[in-house]
PDB file of C-alpha atoms in Angstrom:
ATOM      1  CA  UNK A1083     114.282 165.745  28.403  1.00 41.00           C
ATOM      2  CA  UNK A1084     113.081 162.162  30.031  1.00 40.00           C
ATOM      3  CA  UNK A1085     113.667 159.138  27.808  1.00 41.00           C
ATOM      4  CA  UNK A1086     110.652 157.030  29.580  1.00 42.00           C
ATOM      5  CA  UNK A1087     111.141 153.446  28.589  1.00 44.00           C
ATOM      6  CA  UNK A1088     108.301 151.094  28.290  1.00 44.00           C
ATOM      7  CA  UNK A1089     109.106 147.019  28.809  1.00 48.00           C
ATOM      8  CA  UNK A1090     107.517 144.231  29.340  1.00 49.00           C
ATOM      9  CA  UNK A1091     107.951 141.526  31.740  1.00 51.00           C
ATOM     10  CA  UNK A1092     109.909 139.415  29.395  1.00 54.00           C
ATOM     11  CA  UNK A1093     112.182 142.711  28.474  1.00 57.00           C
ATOM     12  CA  UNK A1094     110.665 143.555  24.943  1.00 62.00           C
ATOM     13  CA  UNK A1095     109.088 146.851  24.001  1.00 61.00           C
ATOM     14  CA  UNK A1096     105.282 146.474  23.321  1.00 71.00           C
ATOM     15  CA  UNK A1097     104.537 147.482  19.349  1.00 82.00           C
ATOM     16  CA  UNK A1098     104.668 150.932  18.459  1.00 90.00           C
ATOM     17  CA  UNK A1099     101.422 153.123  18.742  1.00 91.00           C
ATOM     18  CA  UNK A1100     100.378 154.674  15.899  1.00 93.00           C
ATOM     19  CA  UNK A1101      99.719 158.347  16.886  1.00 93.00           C
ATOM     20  CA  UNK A1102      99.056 162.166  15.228  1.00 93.00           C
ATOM     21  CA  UNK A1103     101.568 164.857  16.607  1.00 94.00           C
ATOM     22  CA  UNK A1104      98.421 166.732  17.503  1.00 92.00           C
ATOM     23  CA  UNK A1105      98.070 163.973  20.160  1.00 90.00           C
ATOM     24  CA  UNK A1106     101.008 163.848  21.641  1.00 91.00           C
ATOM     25  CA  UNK A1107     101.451 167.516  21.869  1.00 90.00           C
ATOM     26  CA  UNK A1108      98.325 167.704  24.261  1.00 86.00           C
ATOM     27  CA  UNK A1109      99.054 164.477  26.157  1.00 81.00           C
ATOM     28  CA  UNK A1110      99.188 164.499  29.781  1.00 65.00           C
ATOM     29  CA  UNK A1111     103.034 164.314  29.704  1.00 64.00           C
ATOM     30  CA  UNK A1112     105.020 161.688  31.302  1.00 67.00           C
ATOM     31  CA  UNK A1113     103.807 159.125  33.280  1.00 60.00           C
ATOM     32  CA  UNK A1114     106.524 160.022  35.564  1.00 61.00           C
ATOM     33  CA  UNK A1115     106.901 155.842  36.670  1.00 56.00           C
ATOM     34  CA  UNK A1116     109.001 155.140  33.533  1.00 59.00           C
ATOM     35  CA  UNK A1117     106.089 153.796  31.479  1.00 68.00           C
ATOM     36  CA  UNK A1118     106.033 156.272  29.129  1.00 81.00           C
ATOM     37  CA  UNK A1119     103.382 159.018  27.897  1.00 86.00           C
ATOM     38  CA  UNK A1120      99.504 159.561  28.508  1.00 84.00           C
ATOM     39  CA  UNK A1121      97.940 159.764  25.374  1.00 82.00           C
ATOM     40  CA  UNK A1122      94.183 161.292  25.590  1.00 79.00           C
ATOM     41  CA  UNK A1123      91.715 160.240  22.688  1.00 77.00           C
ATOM     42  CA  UNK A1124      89.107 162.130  23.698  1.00 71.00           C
ATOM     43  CA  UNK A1125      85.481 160.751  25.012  1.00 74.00           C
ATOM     44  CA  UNK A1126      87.657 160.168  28.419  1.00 76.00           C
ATOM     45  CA  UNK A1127      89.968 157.447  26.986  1.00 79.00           C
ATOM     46  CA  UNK A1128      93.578 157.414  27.115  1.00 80.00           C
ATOM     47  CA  UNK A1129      96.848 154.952  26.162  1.00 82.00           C
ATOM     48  CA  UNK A1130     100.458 154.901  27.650  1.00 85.00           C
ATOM     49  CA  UNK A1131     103.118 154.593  25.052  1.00 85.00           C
ATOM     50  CA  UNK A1132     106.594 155.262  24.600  1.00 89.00           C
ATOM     51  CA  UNK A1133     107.544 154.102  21.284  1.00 93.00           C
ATOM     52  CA  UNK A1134     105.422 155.320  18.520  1.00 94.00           C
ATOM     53  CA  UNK A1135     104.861 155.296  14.958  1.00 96.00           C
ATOM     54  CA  UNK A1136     103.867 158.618  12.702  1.00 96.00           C
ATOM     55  CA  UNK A1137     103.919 159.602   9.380  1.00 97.00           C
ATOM     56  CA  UNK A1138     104.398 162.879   7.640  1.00 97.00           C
ATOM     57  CA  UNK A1139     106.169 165.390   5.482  1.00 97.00           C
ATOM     58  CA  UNK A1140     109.760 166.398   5.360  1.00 97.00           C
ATOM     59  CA  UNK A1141     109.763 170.572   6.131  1.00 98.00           C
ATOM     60  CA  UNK A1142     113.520 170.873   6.648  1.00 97.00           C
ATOM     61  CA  UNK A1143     116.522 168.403   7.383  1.00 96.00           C
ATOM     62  CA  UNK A1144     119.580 169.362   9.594  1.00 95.00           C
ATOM     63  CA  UNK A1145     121.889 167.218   9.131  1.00 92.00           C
ATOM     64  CA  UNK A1146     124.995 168.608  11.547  1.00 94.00           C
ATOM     65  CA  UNK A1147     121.687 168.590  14.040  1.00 95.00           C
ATOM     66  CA  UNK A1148     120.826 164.915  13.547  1.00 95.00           C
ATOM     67  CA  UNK A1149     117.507 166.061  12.910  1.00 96.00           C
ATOM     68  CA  UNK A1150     114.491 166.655  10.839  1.00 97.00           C
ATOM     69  CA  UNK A1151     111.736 168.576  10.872  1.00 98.00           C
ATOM     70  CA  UNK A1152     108.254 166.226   9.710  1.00 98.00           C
ATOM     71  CA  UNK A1153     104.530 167.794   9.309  1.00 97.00           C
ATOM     72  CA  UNK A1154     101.421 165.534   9.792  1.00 96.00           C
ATOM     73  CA  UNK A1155      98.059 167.010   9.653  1.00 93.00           C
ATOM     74  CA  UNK A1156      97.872 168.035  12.780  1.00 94.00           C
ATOM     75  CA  UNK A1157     101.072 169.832  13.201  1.00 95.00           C
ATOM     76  CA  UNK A1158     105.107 169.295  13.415  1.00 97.00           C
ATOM     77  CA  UNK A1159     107.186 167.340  15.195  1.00 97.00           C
ATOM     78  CA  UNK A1160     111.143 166.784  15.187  1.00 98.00           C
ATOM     79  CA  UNK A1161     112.697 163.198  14.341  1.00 97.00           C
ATOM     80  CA  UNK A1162     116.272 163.008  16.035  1.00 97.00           C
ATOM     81  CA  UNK A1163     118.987 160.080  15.092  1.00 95.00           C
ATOM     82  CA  UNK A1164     118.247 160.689  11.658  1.00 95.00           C
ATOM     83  CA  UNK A1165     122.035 160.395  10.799  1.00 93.00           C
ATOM     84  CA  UNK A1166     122.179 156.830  12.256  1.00 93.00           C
ATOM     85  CA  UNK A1167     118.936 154.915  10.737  1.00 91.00           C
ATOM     86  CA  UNK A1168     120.067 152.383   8.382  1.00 85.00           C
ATOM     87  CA  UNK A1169     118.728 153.019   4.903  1.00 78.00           C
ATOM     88  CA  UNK A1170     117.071 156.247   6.238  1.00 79.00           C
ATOM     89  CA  UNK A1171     119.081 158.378   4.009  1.00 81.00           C
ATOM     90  CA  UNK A1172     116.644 158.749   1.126  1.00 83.00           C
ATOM     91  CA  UNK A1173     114.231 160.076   3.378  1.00 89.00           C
ATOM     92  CA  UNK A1174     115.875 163.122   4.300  1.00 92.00           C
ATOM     93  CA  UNK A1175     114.591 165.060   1.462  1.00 94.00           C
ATOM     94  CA  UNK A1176     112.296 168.241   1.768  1.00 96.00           C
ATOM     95  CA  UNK A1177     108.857 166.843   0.515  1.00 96.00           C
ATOM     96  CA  UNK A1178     109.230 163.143   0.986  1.00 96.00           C
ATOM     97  CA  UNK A1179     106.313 161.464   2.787  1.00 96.00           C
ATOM     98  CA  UNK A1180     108.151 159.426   5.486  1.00 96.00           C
ATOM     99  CA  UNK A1181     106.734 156.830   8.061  1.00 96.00           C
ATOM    100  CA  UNK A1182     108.784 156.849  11.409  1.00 97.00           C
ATOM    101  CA  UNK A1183     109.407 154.680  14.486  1.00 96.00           C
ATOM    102  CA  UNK A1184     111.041 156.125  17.603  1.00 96.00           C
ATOM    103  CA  UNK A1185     110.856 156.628  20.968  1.00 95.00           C
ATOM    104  CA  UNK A1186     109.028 159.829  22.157  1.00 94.00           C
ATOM    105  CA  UNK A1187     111.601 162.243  23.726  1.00 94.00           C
ATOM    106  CA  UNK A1188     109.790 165.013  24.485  1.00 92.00           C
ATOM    107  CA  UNK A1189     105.576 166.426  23.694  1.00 91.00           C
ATOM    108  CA  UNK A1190     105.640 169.887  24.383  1.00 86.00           C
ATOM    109  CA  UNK A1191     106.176 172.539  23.528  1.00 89.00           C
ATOM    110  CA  UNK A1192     106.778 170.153  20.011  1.00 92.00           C
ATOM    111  CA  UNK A1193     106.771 166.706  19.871  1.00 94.00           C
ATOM    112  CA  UNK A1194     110.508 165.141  19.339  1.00 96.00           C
ATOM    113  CA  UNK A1195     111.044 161.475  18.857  1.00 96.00           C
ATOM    114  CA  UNK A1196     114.130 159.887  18.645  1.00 97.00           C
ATOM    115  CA  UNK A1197     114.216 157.299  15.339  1.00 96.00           C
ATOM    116  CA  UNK A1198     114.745 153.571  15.144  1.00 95.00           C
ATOM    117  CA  UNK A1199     113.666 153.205  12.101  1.00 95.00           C
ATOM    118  CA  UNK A1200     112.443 155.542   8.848  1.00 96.00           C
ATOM    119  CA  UNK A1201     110.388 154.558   5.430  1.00 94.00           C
ATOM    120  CA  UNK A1202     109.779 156.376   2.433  1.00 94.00           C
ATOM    121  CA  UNK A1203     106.210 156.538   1.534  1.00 94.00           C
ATOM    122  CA  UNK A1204     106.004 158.760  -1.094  1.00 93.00           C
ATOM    123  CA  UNK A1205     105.282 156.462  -4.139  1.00 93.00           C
ATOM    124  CA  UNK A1206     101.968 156.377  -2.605  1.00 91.00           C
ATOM    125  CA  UNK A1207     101.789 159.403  -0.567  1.00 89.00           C
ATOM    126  CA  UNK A1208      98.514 159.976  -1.806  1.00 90.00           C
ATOM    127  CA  UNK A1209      97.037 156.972  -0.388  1.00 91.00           C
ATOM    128  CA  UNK A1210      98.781 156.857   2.688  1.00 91.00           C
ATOM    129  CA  UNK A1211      98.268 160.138   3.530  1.00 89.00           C
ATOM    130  CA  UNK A1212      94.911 159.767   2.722  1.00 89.00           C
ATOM    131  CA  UNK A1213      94.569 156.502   5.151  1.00 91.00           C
ATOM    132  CA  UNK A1214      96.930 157.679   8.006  1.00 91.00           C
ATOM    133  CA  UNK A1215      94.126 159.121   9.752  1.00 90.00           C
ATOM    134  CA  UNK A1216      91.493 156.368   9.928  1.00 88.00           C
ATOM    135  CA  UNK A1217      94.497 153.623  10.525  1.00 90.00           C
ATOM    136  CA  UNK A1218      95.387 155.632  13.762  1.00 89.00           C
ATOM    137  CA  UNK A1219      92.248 156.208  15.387  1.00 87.00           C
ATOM    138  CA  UNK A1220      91.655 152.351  14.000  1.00 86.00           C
ATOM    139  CA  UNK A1221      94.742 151.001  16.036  1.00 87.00           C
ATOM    140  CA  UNK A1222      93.548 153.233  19.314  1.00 83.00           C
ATOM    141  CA  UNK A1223      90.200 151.810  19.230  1.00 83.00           C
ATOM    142  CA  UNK A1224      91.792 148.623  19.476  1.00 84.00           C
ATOM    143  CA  UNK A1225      94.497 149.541  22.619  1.00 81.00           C
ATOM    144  CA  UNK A1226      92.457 151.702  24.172  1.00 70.00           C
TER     145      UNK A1226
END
């Protein structure tokens, strides 16, 4: 797997791009210059991005994998380092509603993105499951 890495001039990652695992499973891959992944939106429009931020369900953890398996509404995707995210813990339970940060590892055949960071949403999982949709295709309007 490629671990495409996506600076700046000044050294610093750009923000995380808010994305459904639908998307990145039918990207156009890797750039293949180190800037990360094609994203396509659709009506011809597309983003580069390596460091991402989705939301979803917890199907299954693996623990002695490092690993989870997460389910948006457009499909699954696999969060690795999950054994090294500070306070991530709590998330690892089947049925929490977990935001995640990482760097995209991999888009087909499933997305896998390697965690920097991990949230539990579920108090409101309702809401922000609810609102996931609309705040990603918000934030690509914007980028794009």
């Amino acid at each position: 797997m490629s671990t495409p890495d996506q600076t700046g001039a000044d050294g610093r990652r750009p923000p995380p791009v808010k994305v459904l695992s639908g998307q990145l499973r039918s990207s156009g891959g890797s750039t293949g210059s180190g800037e990360g992944y094609v994203i396509r939106l659709g009506k011809g429009r597309s983003l580069r991005a390596s460091l991402v931020w989705m939301q979803g369900t917890v199907l299954e953890v693996q623990l002695d994998r490092n690993s989870a398996l997460l389910m948006d509404e457009t499909g699954t995707f696999i969060v690795q380092n999950v054994n090294n995210i500070p306070k991530g813990k709590p998330c690892l339970i089947q049925g929490k509603y977990v935001m995640v940060m990482g760097v995209i590892q991999a888009v087909s055949p499933e997305p896998v993105i390697r965690a920097v960071k991990m949230a539990d949403l579920s108090e409101r999982a309702a809401l922000h499951r609810q609102m996931w949709k609309l705040e990603v295709e918000d934030l690509q309007q914007v980028l794009a």
